[in-house]
PDB file of C-alpha atoms in Angstrom:
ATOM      1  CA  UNK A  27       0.000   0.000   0.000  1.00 38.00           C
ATOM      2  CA  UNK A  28       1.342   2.993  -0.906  1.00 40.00           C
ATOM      3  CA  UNK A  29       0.683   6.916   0.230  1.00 46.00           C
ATOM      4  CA  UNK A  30      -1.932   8.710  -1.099  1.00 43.00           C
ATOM      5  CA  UNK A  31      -1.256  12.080  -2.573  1.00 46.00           C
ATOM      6  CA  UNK A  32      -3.564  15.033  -3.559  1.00 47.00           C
ATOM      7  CA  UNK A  33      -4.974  13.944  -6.607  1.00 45.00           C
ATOM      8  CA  UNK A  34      -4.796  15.840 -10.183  1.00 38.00           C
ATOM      9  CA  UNK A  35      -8.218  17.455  -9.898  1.00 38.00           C
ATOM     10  CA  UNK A  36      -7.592  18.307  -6.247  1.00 50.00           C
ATOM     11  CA  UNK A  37      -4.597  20.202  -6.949  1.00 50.00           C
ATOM     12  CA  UNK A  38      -6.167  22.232  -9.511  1.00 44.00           C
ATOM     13  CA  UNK A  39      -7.956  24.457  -7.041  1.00 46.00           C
ATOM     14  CA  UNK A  40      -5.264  24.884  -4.926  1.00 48.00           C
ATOM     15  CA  UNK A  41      -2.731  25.983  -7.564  1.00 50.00           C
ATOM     16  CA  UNK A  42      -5.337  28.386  -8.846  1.00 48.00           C
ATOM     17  CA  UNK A  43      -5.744  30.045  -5.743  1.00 49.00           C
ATOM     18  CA  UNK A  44      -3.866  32.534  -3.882  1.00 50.00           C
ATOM     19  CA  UNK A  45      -4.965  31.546  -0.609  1.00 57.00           C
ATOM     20  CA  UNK A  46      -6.706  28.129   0.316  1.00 69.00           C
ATOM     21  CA  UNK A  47      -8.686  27.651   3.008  1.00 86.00           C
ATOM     22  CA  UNK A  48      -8.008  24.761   5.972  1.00 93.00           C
ATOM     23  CA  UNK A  49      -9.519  23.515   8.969  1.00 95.00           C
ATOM     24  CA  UNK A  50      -7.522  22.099  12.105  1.00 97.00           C
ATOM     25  CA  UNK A  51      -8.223  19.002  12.654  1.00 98.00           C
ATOM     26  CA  UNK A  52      -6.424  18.585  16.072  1.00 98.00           C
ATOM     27  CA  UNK A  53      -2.485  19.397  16.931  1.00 98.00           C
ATOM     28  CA  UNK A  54      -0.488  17.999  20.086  1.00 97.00           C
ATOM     29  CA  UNK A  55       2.586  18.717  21.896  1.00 97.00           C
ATOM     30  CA  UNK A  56       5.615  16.979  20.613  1.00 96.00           C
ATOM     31  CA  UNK A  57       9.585  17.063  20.804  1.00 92.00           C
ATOM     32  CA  UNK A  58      11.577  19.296  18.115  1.00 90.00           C
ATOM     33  CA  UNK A  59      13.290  16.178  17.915  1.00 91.00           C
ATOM     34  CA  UNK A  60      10.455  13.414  17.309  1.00 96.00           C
ATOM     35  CA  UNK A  61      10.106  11.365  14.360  1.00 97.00           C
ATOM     36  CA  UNK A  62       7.040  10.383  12.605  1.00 98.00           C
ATOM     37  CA  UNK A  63       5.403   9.532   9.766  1.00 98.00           C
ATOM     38  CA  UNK A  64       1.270   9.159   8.612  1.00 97.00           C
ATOM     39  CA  UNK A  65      -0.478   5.510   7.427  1.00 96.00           C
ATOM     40  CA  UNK A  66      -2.442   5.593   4.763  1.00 94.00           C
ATOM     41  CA  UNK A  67      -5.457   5.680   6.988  1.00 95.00           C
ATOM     42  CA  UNK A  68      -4.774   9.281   8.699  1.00 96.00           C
ATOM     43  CA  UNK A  69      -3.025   7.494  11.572  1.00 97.00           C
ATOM     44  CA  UNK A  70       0.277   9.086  13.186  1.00 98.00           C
ATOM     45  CA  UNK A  71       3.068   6.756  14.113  1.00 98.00           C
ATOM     46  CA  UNK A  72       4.992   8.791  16.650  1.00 98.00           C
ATOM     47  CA  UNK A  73       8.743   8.213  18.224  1.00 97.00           C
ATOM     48  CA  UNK A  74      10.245  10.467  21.009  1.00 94.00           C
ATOM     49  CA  UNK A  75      11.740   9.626  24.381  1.00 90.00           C
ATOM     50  CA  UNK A  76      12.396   5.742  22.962  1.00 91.00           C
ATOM     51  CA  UNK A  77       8.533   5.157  22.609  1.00 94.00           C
ATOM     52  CA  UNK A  78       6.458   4.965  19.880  1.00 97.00           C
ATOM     53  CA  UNK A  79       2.497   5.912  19.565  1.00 97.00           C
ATOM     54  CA  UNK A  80      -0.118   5.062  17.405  1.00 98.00           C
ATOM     55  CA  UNK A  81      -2.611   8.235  16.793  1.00 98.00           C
ATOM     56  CA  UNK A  82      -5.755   7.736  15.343  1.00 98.00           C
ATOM     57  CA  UNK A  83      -7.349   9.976  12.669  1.00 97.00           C
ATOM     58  CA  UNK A  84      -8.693  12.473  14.826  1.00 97.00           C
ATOM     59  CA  UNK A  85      -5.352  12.382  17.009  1.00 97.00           C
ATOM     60  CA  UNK A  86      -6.406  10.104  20.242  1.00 98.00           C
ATOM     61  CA  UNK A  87      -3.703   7.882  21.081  1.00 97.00           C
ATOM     62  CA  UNK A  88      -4.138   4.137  20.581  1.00 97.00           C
ATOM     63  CA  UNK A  89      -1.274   2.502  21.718  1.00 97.00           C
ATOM     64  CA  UNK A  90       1.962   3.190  23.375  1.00 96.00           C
ATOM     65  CA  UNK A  91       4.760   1.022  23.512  1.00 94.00           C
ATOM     66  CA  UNK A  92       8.625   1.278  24.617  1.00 93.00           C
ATOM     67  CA  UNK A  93      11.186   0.477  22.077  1.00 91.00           C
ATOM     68  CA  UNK A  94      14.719   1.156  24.257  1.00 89.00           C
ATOM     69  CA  UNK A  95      15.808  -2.194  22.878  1.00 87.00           C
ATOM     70  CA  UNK A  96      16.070  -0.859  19.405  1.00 88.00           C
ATOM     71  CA  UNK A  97      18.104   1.723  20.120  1.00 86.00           C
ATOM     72  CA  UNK A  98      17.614   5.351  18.775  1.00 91.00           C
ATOM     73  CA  UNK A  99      15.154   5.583  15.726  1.00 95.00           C
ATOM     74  CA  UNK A 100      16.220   8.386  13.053  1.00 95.00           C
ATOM     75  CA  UNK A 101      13.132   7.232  10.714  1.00 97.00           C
ATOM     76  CA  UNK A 102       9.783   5.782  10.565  1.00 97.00           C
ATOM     77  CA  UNK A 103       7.925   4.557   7.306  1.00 97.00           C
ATOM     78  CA  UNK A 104       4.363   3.817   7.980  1.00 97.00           C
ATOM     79  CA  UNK A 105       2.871   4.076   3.955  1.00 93.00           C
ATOM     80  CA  UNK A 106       2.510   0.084   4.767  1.00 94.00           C
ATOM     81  CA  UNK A 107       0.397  -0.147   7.968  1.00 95.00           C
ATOM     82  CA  UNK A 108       1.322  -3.656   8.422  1.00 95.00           C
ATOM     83  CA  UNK A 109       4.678  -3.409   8.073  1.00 95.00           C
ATOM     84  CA  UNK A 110       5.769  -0.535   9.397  1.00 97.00           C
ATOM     85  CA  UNK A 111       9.828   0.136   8.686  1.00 97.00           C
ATOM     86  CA  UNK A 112      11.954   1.908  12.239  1.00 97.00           C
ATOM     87  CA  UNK A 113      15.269   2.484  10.796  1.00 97.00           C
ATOM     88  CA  UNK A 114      18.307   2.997  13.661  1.00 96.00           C
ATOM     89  CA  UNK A 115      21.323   4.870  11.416  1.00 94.00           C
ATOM     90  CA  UNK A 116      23.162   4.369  14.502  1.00 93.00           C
ATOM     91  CA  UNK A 117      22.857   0.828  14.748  1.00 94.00           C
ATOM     92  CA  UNK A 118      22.719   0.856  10.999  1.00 96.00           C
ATOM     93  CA  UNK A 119      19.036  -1.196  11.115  1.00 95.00           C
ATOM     94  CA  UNK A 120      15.884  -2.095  10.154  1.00 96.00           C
ATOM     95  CA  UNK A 121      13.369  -3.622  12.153  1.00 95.00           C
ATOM     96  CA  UNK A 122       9.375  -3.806  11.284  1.00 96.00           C
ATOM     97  CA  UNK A 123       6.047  -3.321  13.844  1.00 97.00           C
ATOM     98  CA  UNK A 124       3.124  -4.508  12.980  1.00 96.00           C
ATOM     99  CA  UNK A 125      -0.532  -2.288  13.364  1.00 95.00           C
ATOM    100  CA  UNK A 126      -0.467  -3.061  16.560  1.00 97.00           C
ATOM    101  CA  UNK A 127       3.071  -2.016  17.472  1.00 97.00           C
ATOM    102  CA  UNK A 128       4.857  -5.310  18.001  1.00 96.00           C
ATOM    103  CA  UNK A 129       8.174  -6.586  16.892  1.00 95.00           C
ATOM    104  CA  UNK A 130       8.033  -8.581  13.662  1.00 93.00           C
ATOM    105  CA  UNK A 131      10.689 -10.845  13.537  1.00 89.00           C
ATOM    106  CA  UNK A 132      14.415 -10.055  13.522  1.00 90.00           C
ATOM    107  CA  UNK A 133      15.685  -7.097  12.542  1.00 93.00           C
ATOM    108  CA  UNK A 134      17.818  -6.710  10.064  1.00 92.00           C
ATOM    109  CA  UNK A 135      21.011  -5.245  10.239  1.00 92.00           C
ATOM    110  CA  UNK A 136      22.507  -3.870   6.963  1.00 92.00           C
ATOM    111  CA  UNK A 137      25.940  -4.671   7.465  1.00 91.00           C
ATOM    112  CA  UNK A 138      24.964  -8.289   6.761  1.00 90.00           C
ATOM    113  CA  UNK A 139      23.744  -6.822   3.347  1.00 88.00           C
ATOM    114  CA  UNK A 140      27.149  -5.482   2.834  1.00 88.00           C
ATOM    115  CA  UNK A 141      25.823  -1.675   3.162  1.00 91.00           C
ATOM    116  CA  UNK A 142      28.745   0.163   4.150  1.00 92.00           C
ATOM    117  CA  UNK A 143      26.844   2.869   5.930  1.00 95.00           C
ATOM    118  CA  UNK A 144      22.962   3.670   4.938  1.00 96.00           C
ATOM    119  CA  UNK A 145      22.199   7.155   5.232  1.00 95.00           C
ATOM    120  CA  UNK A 146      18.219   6.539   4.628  1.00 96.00           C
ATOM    121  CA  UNK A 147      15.587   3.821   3.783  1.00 97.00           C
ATOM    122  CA  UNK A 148      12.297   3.703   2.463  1.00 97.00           C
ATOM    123  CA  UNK A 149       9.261   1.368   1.958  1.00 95.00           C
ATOM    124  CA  UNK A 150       9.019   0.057  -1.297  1.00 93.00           C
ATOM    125  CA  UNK A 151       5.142  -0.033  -3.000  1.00 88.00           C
ATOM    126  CA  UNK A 152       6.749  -3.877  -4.275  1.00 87.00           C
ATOM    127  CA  UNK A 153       6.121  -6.808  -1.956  1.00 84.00           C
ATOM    128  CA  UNK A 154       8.714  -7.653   0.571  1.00 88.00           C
ATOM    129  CA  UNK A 155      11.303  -4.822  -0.820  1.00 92.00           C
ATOM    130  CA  UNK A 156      12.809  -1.534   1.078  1.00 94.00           C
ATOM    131  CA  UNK A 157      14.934   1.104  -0.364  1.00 96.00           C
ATOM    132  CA  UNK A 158      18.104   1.576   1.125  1.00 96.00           C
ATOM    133  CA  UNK A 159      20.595   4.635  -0.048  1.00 95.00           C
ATOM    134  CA  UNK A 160      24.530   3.409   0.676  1.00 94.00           C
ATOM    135  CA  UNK A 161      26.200   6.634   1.400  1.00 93.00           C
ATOM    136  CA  UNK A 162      30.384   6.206   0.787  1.00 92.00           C
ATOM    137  CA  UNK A 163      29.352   4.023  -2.092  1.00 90.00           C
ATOM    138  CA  UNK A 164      26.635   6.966  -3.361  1.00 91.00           C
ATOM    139  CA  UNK A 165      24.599   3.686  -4.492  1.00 92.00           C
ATOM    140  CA  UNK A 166      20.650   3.356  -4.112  1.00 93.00           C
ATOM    141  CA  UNK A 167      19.651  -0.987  -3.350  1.00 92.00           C
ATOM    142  CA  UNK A 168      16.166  -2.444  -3.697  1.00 92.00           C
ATOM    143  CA  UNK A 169      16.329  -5.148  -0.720  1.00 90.00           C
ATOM    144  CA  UNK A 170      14.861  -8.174  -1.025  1.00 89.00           C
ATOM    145  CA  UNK A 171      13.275  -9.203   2.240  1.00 84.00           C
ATOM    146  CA  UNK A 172      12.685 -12.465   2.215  1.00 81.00           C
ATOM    147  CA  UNK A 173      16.124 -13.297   1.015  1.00 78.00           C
ATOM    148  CA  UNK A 174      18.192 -10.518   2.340  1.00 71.00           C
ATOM    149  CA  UNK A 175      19.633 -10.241  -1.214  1.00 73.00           C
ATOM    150  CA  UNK A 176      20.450  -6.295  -2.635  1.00 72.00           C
ATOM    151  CA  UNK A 177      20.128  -5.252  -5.881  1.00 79.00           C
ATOM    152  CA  UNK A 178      22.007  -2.167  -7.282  1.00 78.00           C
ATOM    153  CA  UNK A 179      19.646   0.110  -9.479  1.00 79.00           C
ATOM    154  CA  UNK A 180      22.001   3.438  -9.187  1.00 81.00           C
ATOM    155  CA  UNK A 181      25.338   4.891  -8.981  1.00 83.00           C
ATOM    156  CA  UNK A 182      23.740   8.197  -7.777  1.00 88.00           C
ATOM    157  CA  UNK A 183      27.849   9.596  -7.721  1.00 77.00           C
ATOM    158  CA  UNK A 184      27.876   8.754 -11.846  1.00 76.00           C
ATOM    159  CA  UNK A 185      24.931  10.031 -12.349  1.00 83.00           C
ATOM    160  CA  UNK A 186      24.430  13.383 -10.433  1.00 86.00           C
ATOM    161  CA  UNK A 187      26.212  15.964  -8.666  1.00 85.00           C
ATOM    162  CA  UNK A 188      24.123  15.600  -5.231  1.00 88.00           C
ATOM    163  CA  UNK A 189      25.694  16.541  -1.822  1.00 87.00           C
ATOM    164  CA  UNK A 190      24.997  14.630   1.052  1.00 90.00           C
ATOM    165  CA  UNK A 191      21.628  12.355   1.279  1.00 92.00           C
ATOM    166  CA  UNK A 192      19.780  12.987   4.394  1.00 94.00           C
ATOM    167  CA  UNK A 193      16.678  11.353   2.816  1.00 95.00           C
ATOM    168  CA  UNK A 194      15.031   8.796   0.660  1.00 96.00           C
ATOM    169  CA  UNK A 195      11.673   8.486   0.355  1.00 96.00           C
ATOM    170  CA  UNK A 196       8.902   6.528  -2.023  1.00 95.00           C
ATOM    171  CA  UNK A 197       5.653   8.907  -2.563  1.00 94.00           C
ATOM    172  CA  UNK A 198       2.983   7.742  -5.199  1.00 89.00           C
ATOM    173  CA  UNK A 199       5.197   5.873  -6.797  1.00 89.00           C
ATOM    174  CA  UNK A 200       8.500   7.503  -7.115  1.00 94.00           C
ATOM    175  CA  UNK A 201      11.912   7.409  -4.966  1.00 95.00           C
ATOM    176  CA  UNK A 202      12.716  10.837  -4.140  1.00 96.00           C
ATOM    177  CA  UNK A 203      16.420  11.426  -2.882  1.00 95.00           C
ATOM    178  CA  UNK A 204      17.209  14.883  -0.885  1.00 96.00           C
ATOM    179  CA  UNK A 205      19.954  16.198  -0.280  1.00 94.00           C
ATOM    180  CA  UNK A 206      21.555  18.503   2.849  1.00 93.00           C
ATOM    181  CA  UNK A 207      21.021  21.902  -0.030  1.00 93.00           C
ATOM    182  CA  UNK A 208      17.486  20.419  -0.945  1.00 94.00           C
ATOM    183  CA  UNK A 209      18.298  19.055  -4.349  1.00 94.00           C
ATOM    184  CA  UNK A 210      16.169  16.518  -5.041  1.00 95.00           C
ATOM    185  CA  UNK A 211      16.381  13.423  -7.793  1.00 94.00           C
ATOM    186  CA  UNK A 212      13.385  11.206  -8.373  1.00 95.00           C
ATOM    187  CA  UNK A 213      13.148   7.963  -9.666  1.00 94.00           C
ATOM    188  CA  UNK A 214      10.563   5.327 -10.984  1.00 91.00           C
ATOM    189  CA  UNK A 215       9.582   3.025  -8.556  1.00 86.00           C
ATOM    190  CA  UNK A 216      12.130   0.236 -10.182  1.00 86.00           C
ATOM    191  CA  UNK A 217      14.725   2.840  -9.799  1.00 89.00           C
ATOM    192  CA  UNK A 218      15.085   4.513 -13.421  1.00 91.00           C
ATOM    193  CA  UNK A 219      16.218   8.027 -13.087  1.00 93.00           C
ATOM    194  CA  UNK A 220      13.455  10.949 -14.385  1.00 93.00           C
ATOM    195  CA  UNK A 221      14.675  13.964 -13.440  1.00 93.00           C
ATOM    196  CA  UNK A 222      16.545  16.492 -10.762  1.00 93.00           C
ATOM    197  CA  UNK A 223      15.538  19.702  -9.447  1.00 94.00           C
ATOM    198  CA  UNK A 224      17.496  22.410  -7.329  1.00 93.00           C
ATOM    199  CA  UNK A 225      15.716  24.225  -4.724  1.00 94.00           C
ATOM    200  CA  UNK A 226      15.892  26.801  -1.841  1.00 92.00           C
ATOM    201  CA  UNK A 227      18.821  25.349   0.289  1.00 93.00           C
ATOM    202  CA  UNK A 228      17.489  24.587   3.761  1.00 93.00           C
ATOM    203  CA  UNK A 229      13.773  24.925   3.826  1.00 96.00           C
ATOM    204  CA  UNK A 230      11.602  22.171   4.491  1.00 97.00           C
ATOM    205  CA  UNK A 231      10.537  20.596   0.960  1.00 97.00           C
ATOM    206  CA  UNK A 232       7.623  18.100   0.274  1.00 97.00           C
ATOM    207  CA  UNK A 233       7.255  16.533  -3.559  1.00 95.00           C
ATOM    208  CA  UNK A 234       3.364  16.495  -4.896  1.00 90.00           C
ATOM    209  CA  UNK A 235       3.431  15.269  -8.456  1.00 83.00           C
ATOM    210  CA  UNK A 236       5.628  17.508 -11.068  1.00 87.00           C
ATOM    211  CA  UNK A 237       5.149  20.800  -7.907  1.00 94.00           C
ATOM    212  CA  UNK A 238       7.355  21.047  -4.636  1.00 96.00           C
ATOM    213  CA  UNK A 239       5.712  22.101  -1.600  1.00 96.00           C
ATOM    214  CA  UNK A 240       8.505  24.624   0.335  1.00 97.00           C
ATOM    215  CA  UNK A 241       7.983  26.249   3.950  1.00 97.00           C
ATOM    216  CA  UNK A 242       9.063  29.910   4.591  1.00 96.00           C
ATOM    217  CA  UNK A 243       8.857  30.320   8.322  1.00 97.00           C
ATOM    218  CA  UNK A 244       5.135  29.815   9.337  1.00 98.00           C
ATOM    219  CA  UNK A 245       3.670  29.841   5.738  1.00 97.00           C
ATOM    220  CA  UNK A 246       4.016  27.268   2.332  1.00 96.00           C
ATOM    221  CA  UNK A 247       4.445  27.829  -1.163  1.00 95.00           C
ATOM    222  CA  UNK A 248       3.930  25.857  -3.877  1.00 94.00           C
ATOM    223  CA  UNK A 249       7.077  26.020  -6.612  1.00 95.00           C
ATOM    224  CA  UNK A 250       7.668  24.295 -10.384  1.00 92.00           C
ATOM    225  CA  UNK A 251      10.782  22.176 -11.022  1.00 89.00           C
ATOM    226  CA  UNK A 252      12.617  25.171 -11.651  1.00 89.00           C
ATOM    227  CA  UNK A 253      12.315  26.557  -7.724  1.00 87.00           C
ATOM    228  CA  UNK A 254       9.463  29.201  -9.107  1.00 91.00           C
ATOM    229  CA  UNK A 255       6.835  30.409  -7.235  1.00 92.00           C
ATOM    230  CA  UNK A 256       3.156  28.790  -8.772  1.00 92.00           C
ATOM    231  CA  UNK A 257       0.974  29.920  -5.710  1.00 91.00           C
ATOM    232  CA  UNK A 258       0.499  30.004  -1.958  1.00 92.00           C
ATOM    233  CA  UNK A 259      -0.371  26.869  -0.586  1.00 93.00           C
ATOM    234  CA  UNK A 260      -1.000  27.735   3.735  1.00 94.00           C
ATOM    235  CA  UNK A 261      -0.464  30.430   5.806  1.00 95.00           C
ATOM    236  CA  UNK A 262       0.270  29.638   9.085  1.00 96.00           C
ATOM    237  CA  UNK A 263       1.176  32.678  10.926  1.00 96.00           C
ATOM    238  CA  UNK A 264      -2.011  33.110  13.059  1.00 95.00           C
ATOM    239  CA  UNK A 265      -2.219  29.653  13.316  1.00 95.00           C
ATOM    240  CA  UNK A 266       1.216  27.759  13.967  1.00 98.00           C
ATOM    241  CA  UNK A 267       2.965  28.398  17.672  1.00 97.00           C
ATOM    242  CA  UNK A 268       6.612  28.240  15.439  1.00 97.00           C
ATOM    243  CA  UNK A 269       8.126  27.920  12.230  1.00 97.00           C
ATOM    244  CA  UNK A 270       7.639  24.903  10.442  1.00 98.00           C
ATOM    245  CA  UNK A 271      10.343  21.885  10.704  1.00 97.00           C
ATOM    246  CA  UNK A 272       8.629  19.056   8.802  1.00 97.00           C
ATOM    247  CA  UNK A 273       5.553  18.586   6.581  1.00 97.00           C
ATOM    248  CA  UNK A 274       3.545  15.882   4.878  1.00 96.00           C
ATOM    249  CA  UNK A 275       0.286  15.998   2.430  1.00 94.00           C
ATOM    250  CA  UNK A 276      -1.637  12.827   2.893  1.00 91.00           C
ATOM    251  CA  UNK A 277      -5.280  12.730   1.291  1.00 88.00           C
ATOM    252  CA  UNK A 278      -6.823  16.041   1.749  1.00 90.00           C
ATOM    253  CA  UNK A 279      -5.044  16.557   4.644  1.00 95.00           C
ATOM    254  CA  UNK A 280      -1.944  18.612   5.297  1.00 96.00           C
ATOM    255  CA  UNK A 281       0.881  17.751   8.453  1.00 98.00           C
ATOM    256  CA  UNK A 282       2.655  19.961   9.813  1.00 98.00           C
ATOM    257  CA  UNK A 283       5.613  19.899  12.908  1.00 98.00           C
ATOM    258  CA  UNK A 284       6.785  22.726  14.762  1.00 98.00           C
ATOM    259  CA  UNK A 285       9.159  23.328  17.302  1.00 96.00           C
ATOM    260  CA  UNK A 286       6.682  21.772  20.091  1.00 97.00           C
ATOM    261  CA  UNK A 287       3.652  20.611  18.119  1.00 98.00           C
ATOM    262  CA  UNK A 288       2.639  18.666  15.405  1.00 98.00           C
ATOM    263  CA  UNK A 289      -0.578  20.078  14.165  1.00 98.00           C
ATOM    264  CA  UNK A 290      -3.306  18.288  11.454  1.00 98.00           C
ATOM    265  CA  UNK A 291      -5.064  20.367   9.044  1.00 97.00           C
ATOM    266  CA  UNK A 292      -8.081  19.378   6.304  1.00 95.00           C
ATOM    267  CA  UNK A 293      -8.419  21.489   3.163  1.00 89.00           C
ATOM    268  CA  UNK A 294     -11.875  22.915   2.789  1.00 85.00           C
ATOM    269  CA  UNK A 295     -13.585  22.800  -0.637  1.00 77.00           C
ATOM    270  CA  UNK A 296     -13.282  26.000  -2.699  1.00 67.00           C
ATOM    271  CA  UNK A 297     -16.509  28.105  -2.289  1.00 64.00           C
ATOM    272  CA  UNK A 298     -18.061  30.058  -5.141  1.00 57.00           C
TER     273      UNK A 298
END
């Protein structure tokens, strides 16, 4: 299962608009430092202080569960609900919970793959794969989970002149890689290269379909491939407590972290 994006005819409106209305759905206090990620089912996967949560759609927690043994958790993939991918770059893991927060199985540790050092991972929409993105190799691998076996699909280092990968991620159906100045490749989801785009260097960036989503302080922009300005996308400054760290678009509905809170916002239909 894969994450659902805005589709085409939703976007329309809100690249047509100058200002687009939202409701808040519900916020809550969090860490500057916690990690999360939303299911396809408008459920929040949260990691701070060595626990995780599950959040349900409206934001009431669900479950709670302590996760010391896995050490410190730099990234959580939760487009599969079932299957949900913790990835430890300190430990240099991979380990998968369930829906209901349980350990499944071993995890796997990439050394045994012969990663030198993975930078980022990602769920794959194909059965039983991750992505994983070898850093002092500059090499993307589709991992085959029920064999442990890699297969190399790019020499990112041949092919572009990218910095420093501090992400990798797979949304509606391609592999984005970002880098520490916000360039950005993307891929097909068998790892075939489409194209690369340079963009403001150190803003928070989200990818929807051939646009870039980009956060100024409190407020978001939408921008083409070329880093131009297309619209305004939400304004936050009588809303958000901080500037924004960290966003996702998931459905109709927009995610947004702060320094303290991550907040949930629904875009309203366009009113004639």
């Amino acid at each position: 299962m894969h994450r659902i994006l805005f589709s085409f005819l939703l976007l329309l409106p809100i690249l047509g608009h100058s200002q687009q209305a939202w409701k808040e759905l519900w916020h809550l206090d969090i860490d500057s430092t916690a990690i999360w990620d939303i299911d396809p089912f408008h459920q929040s996967i949260i990691y701070q202080n060595q626990n995780i949560q599950k959040r349900d759609a409206k934001g009431v927690i669900m479950l709670q569960e302590s996760i010391k043994s896995l050490g410190n958790i730099q990234k959580i993939d939760a487009q599969n609900p079932l299957k949900i991918v913790l990835f430890s770059e300190d430990q240099q893991s991979v380990c998968f919970l369930d829906n209901a927060l349980a350990l499944q199985g071993d995890c796997i540790y990439l050394s045994d793959l012969n990663v030198s050092l993975a930078a980022s991972v990602s769920a794959s929409i194909q059965t039983d794969r991750i992505w994983i993105y070898d850093e002092p190799n500059s090499k993307i691998e589709l991992i085959t989970l029920r064999n442990s076996q890699g297969q190399l699909v790019q020499n990112v280092k041949g092919l572009l002149n990218m910095k420093s990968i501090v992400n990798m991620q797979e949304i509606d159906n391609r592999l984005y890689l970002f880098d520490e100045i916000n360039q950005v490749a993307w891929f097909d989801q068998f790892g075939n290269f489409i194209d690369v785009a340079t963009l403001t260097p150190y803003k928070p960036i989200y990818p929807i379909q051939d646009y870039f989503l980009i956060a100024e302080g409190k407020n978001i922009q939408t921008v083409n491939l070329d880093s131009e300005f297309v619209s305004f996308f939400f304004a936050g400054d009588s809303i958000l407590d901080s500037k924004i760290l960290k966003m996702e678009v998931s459905g109709d509905r927009l995610y947004v972290q702060t320094q303290s809170r991550l907040y949930c916002f629904r875009i309203l239909p366009p009113t004639n």
